[in-house]
mmCIF file of C-alpha atoms in Angstrom:
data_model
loop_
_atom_site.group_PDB
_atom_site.id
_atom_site.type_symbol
_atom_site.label_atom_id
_atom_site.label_comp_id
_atom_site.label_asym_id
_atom_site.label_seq_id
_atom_site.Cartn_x
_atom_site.Cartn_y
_atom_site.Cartn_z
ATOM 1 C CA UNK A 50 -18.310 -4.373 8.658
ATOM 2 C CA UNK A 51 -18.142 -7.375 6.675
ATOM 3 C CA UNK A 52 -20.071 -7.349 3.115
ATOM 4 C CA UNK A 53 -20.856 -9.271 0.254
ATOM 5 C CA UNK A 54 -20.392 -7.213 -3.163
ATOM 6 C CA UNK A 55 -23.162 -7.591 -5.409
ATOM 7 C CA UNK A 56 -20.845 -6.040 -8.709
ATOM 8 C CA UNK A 57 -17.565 -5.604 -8.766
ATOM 9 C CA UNK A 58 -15.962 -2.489 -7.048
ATOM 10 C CA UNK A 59 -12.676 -1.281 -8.127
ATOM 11 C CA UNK A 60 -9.660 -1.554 -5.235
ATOM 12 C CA UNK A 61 -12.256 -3.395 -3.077
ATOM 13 C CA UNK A 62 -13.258 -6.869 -4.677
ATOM 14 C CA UNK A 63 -15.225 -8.625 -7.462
ATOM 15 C CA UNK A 64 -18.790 -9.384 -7.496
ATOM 16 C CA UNK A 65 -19.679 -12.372 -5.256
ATOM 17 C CA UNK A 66 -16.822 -11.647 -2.629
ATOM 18 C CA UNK A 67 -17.534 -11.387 0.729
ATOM 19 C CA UNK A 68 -14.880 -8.571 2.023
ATOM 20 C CA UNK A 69 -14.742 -5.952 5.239
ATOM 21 C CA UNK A 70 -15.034 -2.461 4.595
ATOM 22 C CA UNK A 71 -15.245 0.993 7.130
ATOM 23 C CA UNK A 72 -18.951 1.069 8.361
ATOM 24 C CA UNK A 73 -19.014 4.477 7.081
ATOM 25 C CA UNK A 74 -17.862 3.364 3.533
ATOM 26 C CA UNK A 75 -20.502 0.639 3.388
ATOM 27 C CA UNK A 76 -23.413 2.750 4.909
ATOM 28 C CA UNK A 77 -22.968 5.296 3.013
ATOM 29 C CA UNK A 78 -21.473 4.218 -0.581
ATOM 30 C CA UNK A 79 -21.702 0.633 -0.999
ATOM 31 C CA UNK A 80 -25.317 0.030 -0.159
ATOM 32 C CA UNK A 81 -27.022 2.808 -1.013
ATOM 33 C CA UNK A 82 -25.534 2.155 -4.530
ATOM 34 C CA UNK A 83 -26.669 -1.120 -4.605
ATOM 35 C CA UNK A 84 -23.078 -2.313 -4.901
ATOM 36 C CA UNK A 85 -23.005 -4.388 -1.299
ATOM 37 C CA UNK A 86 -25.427 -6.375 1.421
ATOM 38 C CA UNK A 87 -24.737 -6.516 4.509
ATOM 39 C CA UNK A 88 -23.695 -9.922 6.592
ATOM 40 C CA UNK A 89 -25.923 -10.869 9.642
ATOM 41 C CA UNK A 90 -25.130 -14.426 11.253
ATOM 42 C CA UNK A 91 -27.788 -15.589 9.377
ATOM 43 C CA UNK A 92 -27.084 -15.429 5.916
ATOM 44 C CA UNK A 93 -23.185 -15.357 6.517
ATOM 45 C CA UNK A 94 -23.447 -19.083 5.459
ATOM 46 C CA UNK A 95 -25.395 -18.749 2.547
ATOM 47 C CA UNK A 96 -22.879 -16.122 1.576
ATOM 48 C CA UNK A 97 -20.123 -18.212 1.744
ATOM 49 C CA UNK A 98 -21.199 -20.656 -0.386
ATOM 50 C CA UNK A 99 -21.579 -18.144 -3.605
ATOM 51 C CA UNK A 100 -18.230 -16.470 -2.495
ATOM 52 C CA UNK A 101 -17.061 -20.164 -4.023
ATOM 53 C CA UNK A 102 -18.162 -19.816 -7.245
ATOM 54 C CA UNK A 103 -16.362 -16.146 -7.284
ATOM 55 C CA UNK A 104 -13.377 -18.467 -6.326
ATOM 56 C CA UNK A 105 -13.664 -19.748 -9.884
ATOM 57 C CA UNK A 106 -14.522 -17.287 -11.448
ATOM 58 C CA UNK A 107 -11.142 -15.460 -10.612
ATOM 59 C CA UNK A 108 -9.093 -18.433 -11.413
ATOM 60 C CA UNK A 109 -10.642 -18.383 -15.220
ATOM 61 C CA UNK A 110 -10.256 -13.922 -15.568
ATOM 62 C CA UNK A 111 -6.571 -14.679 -14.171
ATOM 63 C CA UNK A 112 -5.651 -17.489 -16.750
ATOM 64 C CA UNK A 113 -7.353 -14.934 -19.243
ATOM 65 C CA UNK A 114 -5.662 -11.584 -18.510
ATOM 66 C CA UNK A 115 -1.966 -13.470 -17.879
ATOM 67 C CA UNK A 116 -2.853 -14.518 -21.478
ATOM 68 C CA UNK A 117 -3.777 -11.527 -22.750
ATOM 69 C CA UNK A 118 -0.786 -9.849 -20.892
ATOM 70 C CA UNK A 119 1.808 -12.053 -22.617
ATOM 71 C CA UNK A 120 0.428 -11.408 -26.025
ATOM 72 C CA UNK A 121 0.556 -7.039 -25.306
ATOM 73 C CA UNK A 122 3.819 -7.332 -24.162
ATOM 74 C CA UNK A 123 4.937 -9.106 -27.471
ATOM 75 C CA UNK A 124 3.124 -6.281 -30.008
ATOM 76 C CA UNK A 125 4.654 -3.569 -31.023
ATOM 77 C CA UNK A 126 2.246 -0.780 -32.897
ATOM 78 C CA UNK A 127 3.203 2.101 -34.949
ATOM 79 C CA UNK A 128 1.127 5.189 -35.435
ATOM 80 C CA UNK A 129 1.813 7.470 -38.302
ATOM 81 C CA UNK A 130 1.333 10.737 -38.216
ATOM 82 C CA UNK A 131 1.627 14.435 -39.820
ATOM 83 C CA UNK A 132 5.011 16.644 -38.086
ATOM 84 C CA UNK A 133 6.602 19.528 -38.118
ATOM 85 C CA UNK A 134 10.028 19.706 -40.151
ATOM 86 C CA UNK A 135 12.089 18.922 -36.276
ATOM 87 C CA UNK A 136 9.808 15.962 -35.597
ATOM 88 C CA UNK A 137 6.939 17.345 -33.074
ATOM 89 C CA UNK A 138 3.575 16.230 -33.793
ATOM 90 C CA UNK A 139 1.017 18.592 -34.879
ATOM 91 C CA UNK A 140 -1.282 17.055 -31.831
ATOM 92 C CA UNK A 141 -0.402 14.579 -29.374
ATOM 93 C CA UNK A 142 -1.244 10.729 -29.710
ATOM 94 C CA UNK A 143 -4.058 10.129 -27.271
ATOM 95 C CA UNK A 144 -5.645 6.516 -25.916
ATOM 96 C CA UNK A 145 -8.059 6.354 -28.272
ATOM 97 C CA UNK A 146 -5.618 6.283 -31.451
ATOM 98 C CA UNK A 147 -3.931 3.130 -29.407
ATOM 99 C CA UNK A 148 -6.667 1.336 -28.702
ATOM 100 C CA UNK A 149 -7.545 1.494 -32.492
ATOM 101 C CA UNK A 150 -4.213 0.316 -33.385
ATOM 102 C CA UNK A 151 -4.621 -2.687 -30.797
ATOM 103 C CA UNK A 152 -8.387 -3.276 -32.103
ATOM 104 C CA UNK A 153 -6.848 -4.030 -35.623
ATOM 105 C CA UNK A 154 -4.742 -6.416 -34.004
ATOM 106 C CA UNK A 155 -7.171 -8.749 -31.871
ATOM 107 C CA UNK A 156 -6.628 -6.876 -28.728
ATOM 108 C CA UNK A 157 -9.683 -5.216 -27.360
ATOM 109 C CA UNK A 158 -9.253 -2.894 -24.249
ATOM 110 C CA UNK A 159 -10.562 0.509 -23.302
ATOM 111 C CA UNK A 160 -9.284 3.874 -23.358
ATOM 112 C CA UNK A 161 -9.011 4.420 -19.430
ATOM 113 C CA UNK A 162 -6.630 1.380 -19.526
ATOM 114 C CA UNK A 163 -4.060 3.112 -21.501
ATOM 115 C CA UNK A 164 -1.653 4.976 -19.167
ATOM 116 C CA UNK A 165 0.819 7.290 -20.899
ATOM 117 C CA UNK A 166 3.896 7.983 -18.801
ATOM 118 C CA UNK A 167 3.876 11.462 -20.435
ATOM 119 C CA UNK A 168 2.227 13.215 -23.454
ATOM 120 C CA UNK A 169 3.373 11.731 -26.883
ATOM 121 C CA UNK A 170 3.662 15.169 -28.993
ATOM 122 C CA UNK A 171 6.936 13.904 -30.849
ATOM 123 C CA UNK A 172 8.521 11.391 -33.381
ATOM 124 C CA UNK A 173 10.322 7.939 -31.599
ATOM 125 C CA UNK A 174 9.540 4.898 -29.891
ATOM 126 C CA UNK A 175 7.450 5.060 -26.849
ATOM 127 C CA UNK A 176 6.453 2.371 -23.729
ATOM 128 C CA UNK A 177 2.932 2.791 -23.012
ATOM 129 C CA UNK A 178 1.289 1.230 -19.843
ATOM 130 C CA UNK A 179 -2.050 -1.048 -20.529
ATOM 131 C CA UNK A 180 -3.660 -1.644 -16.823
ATOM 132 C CA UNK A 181 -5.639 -4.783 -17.438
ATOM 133 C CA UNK A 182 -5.983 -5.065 -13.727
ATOM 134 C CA UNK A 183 -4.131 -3.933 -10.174
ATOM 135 C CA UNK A 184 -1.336 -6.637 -10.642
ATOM 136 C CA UNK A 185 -1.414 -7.260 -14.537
ATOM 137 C CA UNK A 186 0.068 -4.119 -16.229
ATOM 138 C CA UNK A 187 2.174 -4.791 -19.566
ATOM 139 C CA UNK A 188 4.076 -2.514 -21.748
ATOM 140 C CA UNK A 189 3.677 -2.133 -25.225
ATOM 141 C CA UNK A 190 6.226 -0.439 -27.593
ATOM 142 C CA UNK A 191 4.229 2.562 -29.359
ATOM 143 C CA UNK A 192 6.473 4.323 -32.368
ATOM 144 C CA UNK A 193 5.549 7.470 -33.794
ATOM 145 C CA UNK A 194 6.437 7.746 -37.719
ATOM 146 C CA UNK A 195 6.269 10.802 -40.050
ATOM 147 C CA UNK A 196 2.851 9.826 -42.671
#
């Protein structure tokens, strides 16, 4: 079933797209959520003709996130923090202490876009995972420091 998204729907498309889905998935998710329309032959070509300003509008959040991509990857942020005599952390370091750290810098993101690749519970130099989008992931160097 072919549908045009009225917001933007993660894994499925951005607001303004015109994109085929299950009939079961749009019947019962998408439009009763007010997320989707459905197509008819009639207003297929009316459709179309916004789907071209979504064209655009993914051209100028591409430039943007490439942009902000290149400037994560170059950062490197340290956290300081109060340890044990071997070096273990008396909590782990969660998303919310990096985005702070990247807030302070110009960079602002939100805490479900931080993706550890395991707990941070000890002293050293971490790679943390920032999802800005499905294809735009950069790593940023995270290091732990005794305060």
């Amino acid at each position: 079933m072919k549908v045009f998204l009225r917001k933007d729907v993660e894994k499925i498309g951005l607001a303004g797209e015109i994109v085929k889905v299950t009939d079961g998935y749009a019947k019962n998710y998408l439009i009763p959520k007010g997320l989707a329309v459905v197509i008819t032959g009639k207003s297929e070509k009316f459709f179309k003709s916004c789907e071209r300003v979504v064209e655009n509008r993914k051209s100028v959040i591409t430039t943007q996130s490439s942009m902000l991509a290149e400037k994560i990857n170059s950062m490197h942020i340290t956290i300081k923090r109060k340890m044990h005599d071997d070096g273990k952390l008396y909590g782990a370091i969660n998303p919310n202490e990096i985005v702070d750290e990247l807030t302070k810098k110009g960079v602002s993101i939100s805490k479900n876009q931080v993706l550890f690749p395991k707990s941070i519970k000890e002293r050293g130099t971490y790679e943390v995972t920032i999802k800005l989008s499905s294809r735009l992931q950069p790593k940023i160097k995270v290091s732990v420091v005794s305060e």
